[in-house]
mmCIF file of C-alpha atoms (C1' of nucleotides) in Angstrom:
data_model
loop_
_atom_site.group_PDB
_atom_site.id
_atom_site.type_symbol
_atom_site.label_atom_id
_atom_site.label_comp_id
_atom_site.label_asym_id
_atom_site.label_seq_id
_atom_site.Cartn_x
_atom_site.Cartn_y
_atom_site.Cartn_z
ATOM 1 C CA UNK A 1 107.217 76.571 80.587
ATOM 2 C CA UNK A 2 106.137 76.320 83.898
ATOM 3 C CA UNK A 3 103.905 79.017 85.410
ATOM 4 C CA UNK A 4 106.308 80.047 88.382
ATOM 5 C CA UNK A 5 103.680 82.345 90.172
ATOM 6 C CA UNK A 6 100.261 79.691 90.544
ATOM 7 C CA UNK A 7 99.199 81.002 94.011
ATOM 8 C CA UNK A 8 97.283 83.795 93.136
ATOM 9 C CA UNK A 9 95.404 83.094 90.435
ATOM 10 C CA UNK A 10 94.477 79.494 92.302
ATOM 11 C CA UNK A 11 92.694 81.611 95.206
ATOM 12 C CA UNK A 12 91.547 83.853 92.249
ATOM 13 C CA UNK A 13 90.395 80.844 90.684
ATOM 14 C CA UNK A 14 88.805 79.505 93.984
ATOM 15 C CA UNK A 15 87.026 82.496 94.890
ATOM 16 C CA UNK A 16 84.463 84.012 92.225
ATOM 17 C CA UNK A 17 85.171 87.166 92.786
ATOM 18 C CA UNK A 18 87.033 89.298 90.187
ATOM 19 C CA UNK A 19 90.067 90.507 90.038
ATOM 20 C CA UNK A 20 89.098 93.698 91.259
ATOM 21 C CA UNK A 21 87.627 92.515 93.915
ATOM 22 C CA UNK A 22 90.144 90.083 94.996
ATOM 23 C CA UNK A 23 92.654 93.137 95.293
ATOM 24 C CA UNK A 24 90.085 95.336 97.267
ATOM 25 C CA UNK A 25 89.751 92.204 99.723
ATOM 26 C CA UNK A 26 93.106 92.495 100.181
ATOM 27 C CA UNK A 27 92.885 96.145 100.715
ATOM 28 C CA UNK A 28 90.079 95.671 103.594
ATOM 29 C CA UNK A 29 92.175 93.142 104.919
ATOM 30 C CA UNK A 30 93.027 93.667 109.035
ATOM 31 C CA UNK A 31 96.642 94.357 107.495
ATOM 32 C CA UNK A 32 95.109 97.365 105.353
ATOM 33 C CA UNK A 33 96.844 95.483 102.409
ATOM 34 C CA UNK A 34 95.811 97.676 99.320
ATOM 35 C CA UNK A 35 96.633 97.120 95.502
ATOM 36 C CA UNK A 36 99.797 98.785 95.490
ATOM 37 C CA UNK A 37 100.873 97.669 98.576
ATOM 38 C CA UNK A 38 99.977 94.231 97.295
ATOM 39 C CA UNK A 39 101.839 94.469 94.103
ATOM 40 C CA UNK A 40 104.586 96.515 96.086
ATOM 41 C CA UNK A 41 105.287 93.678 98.649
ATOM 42 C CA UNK A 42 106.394 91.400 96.086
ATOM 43 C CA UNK A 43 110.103 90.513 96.940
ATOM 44 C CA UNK A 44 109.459 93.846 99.130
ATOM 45 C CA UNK A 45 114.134 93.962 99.618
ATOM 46 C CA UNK A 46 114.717 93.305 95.561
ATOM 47 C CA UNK A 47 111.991 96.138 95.300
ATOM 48 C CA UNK A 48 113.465 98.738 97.075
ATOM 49 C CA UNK A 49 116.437 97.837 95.746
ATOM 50 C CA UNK A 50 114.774 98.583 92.264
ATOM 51 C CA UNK A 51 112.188 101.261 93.371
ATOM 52 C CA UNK A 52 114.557 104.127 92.896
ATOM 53 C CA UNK A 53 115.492 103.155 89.226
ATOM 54 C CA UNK A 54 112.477 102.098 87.849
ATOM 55 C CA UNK A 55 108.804 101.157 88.617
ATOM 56 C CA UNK A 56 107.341 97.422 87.694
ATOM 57 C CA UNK A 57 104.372 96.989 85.092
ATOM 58 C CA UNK A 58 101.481 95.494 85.482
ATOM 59 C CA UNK A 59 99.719 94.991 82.358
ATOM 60 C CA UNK A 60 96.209 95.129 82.533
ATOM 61 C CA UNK A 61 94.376 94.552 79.302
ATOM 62 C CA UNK A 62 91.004 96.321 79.536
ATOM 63 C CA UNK A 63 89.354 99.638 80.901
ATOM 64 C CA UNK A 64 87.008 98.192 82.338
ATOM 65 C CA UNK A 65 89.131 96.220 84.802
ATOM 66 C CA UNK A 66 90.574 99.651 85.303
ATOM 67 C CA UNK A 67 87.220 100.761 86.210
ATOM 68 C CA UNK A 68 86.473 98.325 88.638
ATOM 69 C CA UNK A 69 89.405 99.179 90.327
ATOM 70 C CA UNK A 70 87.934 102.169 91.708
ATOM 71 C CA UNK A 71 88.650 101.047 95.029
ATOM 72 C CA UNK A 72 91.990 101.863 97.015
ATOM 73 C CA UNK A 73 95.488 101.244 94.934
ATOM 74 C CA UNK A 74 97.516 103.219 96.440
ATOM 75 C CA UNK A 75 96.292 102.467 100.329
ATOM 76 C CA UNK A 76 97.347 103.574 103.490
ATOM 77 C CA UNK A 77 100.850 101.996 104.330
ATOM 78 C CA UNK A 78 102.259 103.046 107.650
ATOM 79 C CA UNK A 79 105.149 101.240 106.521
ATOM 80 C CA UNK A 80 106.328 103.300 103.878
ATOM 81 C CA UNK A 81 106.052 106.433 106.629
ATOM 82 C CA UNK A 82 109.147 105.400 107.822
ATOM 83 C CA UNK A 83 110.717 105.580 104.243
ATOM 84 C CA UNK A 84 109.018 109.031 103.728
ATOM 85 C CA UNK A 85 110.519 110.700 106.338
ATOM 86 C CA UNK A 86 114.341 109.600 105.797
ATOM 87 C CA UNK A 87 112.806 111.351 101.785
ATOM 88 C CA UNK A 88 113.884 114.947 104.211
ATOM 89 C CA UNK A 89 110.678 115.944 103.366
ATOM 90 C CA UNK A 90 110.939 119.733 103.999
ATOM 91 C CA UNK A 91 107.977 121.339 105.992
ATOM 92 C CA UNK A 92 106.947 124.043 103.510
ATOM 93 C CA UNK A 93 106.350 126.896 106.030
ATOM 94 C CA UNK A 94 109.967 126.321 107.185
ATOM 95 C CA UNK A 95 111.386 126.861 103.877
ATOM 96 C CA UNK A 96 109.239 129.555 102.717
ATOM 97 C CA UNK A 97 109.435 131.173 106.067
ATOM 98 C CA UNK A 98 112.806 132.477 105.684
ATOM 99 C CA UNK A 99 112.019 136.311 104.558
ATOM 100 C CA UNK A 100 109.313 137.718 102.677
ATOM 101 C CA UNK A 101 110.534 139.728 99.707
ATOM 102 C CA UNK A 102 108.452 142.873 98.836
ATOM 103 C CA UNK A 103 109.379 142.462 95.157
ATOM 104 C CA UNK A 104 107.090 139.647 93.172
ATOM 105 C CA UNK A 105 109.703 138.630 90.925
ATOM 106 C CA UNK A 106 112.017 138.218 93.250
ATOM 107 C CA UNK A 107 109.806 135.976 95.234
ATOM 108 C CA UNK A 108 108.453 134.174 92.679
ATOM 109 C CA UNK A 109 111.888 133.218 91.798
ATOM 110 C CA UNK A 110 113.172 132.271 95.329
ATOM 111 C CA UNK A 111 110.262 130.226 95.370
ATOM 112 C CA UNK A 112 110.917 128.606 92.616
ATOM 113 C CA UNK A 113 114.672 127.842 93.499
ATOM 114 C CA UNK A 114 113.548 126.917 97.046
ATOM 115 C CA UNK A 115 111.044 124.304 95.346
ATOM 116 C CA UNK A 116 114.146 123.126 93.281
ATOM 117 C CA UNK A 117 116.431 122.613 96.536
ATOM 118 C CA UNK A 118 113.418 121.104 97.550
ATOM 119 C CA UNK A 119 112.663 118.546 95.114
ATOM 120 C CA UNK A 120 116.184 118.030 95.522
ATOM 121 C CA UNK A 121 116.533 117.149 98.607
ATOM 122 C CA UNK A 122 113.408 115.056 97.756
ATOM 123 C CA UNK A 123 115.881 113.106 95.930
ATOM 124 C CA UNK A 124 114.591 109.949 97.281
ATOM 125 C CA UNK A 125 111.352 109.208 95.345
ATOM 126 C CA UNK A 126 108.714 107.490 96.271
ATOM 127 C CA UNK A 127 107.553 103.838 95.734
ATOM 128 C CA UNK A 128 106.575 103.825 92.560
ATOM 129 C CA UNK A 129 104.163 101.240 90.445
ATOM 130 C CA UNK A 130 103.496 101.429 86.819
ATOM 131 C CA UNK A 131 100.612 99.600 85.001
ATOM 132 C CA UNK A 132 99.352 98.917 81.546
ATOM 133 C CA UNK A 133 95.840 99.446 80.975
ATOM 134 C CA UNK A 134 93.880 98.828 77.737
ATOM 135 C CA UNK A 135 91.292 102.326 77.594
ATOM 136 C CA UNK A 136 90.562 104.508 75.738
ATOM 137 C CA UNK A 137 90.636 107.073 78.281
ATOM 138 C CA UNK A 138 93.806 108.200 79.317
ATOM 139 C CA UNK A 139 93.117 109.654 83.314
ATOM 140 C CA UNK A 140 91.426 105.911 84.434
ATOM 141 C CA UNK A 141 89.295 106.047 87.555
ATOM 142 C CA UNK A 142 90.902 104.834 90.614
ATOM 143 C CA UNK A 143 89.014 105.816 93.215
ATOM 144 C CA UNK A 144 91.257 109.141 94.336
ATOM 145 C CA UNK A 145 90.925 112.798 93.405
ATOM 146 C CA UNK A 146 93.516 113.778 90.761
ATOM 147 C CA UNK A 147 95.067 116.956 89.860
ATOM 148 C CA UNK A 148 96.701 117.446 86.640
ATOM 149 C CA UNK A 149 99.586 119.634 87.305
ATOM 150 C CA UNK A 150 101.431 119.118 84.273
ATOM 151 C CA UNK A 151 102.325 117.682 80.935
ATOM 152 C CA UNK A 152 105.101 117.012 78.803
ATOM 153 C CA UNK A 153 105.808 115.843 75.251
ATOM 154 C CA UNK A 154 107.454 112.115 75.798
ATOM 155 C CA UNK A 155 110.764 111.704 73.790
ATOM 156 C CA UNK A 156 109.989 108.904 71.420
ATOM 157 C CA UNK A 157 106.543 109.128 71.928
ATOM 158 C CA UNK A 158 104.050 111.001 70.122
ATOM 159 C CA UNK A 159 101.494 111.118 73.088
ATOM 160 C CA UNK A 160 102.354 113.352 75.827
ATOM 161 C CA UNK A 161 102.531 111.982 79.461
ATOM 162 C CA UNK A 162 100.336 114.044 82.050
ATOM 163 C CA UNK A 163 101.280 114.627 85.870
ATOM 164 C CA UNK A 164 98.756 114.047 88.474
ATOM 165 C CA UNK A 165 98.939 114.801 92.218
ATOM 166 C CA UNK A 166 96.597 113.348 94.616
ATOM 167 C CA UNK A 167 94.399 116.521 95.784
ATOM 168 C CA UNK A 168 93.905 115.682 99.206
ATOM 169 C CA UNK A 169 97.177 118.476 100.598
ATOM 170 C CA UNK A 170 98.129 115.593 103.416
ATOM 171 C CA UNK A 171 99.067 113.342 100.806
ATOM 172 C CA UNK A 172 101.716 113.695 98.009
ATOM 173 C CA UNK A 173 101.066 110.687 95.921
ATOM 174 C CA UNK A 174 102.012 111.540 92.226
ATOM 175 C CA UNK A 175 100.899 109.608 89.145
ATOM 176 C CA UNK A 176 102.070 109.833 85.477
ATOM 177 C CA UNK A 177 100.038 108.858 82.788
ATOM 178 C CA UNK A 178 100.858 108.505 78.913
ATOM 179 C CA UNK A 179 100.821 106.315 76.156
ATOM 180 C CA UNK A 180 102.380 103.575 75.062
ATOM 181 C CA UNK A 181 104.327 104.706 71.708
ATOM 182 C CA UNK A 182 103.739 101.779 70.052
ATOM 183 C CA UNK A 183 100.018 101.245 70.950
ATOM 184 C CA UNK A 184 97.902 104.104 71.557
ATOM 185 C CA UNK A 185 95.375 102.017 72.838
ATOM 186 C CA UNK A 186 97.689 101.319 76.240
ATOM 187 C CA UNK A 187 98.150 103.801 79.087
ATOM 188 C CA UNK A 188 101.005 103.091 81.193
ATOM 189 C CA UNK A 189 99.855 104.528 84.492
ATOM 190 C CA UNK A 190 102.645 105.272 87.241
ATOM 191 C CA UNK A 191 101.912 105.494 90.822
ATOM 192 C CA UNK A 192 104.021 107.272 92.840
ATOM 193 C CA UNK A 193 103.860 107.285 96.684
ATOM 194 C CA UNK A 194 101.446 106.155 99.188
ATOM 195 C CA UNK A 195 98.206 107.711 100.104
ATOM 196 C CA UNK A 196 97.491 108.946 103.378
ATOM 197 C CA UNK A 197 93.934 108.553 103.489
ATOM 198 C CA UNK A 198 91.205 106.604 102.754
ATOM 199 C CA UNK A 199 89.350 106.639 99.040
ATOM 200 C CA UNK A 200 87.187 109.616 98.975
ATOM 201 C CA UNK A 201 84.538 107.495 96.884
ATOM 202 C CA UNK A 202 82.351 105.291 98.957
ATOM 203 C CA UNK A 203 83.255 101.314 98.776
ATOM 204 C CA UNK A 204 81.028 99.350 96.057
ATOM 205 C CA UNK A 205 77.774 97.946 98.484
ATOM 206 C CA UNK A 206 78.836 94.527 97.212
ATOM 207 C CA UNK A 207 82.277 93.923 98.019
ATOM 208 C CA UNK A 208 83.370 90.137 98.780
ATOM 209 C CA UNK A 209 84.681 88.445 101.874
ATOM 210 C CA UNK A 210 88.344 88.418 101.717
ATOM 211 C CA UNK A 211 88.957 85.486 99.944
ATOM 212 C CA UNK A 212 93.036 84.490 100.231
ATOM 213 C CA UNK A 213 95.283 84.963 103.200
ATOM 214 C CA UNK A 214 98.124 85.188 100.953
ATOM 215 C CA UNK A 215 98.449 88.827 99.179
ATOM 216 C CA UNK A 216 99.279 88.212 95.770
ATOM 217 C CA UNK A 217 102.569 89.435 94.809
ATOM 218 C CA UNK A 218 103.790 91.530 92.023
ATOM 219 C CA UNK A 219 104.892 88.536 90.160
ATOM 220 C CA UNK A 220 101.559 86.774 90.642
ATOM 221 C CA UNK A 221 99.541 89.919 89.103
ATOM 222 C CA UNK A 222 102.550 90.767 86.508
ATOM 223 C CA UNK A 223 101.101 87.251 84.954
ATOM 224 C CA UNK A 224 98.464 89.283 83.336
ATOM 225 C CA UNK A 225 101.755 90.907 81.125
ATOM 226 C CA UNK A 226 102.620 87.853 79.324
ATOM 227 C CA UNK A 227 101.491 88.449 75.693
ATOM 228 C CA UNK A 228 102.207 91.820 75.989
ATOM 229 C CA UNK A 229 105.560 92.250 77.309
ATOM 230 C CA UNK A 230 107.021 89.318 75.237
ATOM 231 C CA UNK A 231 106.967 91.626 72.630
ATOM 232 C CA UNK A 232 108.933 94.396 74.553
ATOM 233 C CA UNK A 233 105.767 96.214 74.020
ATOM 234 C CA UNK A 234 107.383 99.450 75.864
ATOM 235 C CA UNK A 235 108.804 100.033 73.326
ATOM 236 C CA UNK A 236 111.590 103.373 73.947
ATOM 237 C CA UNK A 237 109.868 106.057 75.296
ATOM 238 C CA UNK A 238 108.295 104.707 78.214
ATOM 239 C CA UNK A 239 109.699 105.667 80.953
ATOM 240 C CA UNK A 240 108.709 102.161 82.817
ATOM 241 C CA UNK A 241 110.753 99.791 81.825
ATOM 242 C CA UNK A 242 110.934 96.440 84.483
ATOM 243 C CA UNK A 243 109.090 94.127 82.395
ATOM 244 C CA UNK A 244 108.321 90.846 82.988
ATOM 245 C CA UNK A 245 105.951 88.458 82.208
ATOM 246 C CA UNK A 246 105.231 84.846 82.331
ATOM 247 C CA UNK A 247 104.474 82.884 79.310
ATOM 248 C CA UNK A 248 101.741 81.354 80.324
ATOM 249 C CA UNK A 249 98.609 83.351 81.045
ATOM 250 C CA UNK A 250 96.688 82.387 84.084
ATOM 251 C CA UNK A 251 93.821 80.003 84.032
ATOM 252 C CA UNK A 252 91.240 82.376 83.511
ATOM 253 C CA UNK A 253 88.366 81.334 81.650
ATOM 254 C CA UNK A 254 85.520 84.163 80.654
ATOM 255 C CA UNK A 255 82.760 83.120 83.401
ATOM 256 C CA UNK A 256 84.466 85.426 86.279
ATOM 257 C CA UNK A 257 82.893 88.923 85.629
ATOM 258 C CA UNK A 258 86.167 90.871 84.541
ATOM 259 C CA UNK A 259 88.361 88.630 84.095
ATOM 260 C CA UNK A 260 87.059 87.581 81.095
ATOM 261 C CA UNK A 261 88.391 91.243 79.679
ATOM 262 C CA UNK A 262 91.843 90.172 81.117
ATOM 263 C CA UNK A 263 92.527 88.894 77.560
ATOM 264 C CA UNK A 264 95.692 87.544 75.866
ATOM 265 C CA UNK A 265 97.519 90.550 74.687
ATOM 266 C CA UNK A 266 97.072 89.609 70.739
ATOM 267 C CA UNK A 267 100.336 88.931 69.391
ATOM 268 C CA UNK A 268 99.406 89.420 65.668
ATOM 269 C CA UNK A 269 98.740 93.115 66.547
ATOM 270 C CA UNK A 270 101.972 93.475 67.767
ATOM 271 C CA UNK A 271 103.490 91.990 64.371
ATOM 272 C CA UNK A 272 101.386 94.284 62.817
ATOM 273 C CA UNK A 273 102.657 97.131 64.342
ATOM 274 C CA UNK A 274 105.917 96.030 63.928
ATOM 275 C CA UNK A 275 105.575 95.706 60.060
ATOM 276 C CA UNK A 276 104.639 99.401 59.611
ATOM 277 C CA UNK A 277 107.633 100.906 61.904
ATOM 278 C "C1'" DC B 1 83.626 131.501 92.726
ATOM 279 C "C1'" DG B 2 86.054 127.398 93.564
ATOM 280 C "C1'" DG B 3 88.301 123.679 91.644
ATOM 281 C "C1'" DG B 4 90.464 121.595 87.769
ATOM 282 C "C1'" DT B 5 93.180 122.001 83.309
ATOM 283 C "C1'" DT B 6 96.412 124.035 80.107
ATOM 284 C "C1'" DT B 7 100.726 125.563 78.973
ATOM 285 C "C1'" DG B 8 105.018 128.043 78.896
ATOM 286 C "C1'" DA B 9 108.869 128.555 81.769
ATOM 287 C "C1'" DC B 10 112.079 126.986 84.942
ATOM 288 C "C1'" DC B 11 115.238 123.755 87.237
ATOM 289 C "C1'" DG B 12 118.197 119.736 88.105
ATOM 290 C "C1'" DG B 13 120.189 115.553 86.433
ATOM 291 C "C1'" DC B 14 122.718 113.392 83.162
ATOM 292 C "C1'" DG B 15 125.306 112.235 79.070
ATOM 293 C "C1'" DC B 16 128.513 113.859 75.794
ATOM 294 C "C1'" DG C 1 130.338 123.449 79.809
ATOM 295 C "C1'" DC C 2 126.488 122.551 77.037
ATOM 296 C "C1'" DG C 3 122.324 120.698 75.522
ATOM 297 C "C1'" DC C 4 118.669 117.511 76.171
ATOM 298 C "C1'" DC C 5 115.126 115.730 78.888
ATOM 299 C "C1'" DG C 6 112.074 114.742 82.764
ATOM 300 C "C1'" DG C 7 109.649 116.825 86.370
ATOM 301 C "C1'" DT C 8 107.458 120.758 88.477
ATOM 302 C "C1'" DC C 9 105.517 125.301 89.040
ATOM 303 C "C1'" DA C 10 102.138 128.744 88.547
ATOM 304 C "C1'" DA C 11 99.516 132.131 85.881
ATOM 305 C "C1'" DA C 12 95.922 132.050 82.862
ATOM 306 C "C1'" DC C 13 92.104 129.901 81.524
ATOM 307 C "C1'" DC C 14 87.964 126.957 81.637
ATOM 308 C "C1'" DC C 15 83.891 125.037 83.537
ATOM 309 C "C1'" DG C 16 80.064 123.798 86.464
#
DNA sequence: CGGGTTTGACCGGCGC
DNA sequence: GCGCCGGTCAAACCCG
């Protein structure tokens, strides 16, 4: 099969720098192009077609290319503002500011019903992006300040999948993080939104030119899914299901930093797995 | 003491 | 209508 989606990984190729890097570039780029937006403005109309249903994967087969990505992924995108205020985005003093009840209970309630109309109303969600990771660890280090606000048993899964909101209060970017079901060893990270601000941690001293004009798009980066996904790796319980993949995996070779732990998902594993379900 | 995590409860959506 | 499930809240707790 042909590898429909050369471009990026022939500037990757081209330019030294790792993957990691390359996306950063892109993220210091004059058009503040960050990861997600990057993997977001792939076939940007089919995508917000989709973005309501469900996120696309990017499989990304070691921690430590998570760790390197500890640079903006979920940038600034004055774009999506637009999009976030057509979400009817209630202004929390408003809503709360319609009586103050003496009795606790009763507040605490009304609160909590308000919050519902609210999320409600919120109907709209957010852009969202989903990942795979290979780590052990399952909150990876991005860059932003996380807040674990919740967790919940997965149906079909025996890992849980944890909530995290962005703790900067201006910005409402969500992410979910669990488990694959069927490997332990992958943590399907979903992004949710679009961060107003800049990375609280300062960029890495050493960070490359920009490299490629041309962002990469979703489809470029969702090359690095191709062993993986073949095998429908999601398996059931995860909630992120728009796989895709290409069968051929990118020319990398191991002499590019991380790239070299952008490995071939290995398919006998899989089997493996397989064999004992 | 402030910030983050845990955890049980609540709510809405959805399928039956 | 009911039950299941995902998502969220918030009090309690933990930790540096």
């Amino acid at each position: 099969m042909e590898d429909p989606f050369p471009s990026f990984w022939d500037h990757y190729a081209s330019s030294g720098c790792t993957l990691a890097e390359m996306l950063n570039c892109a993220d210091e780029k004059s058009n503040s192009l960050g990861f997600m937006e990057l993997l977001n403005m792939h076939d940007s109309a089919a995508f917000k077609e989709e973005e309501e249903e469900e996120p696309s994967i990017v499989y990304y087969s070691n921690s430590k290319l998570q760790e390197s990505l500890n640079a903006p992924q979920t940038p600034n995108c004055s774009s999506i503002s637009s999009e976030s205020s057509d979400r009817g985005v209630i202004n929390k003093e408003e809503e709360d500011g319609e009586g103050e009840e003496d009795d606790n209970d009763q507040k605490k309630k009304t609160s909590k019903q308000l919050k519902a109309k609210k999320t409600n109303q919120k109907k709209k969600r957010e852009q969202r992006f989903a990942f795979m990771t290979k780590s052990e660890v399952d909150h990876l280090e991005d860059g932003y300040r996380w807040r674990k606000y919740g967790q919940k048993a997965v149906k079909n899964s025996p890992f849980p999948r944890s909530y995290y909101r962005c703790t900067n209060p201006a910005c409402n970017v969500k992410k979910r993080v669990e488990r694959s079901c069927t490997d332990p060893t992958i943590v399907v990270t979903t992004y949710e939104g679009q961060h107003t601000h800049p990375s609280p941690q300062p960029q890495r001293p050493h960070a490359p030119p920009p490299v490629f004009s041309a962002a990469p798009s979703l489809a470029n980066i969702q090359l690095m899914n191709y062993s993986l996904l073949v095998n429908g790796y999601m398996g059931g319980g995860g909630g992120a299901q728009q796989l895709s993949f290409c069968s051929q995996p990118p020319a990398l070779t191991a002499s590019n930093g991380l790239l070299q732990d952008i490995v071939p998902w290995p398919a006998a594993k899989i089997e493996e797995e397989e064999e004992e379900q």
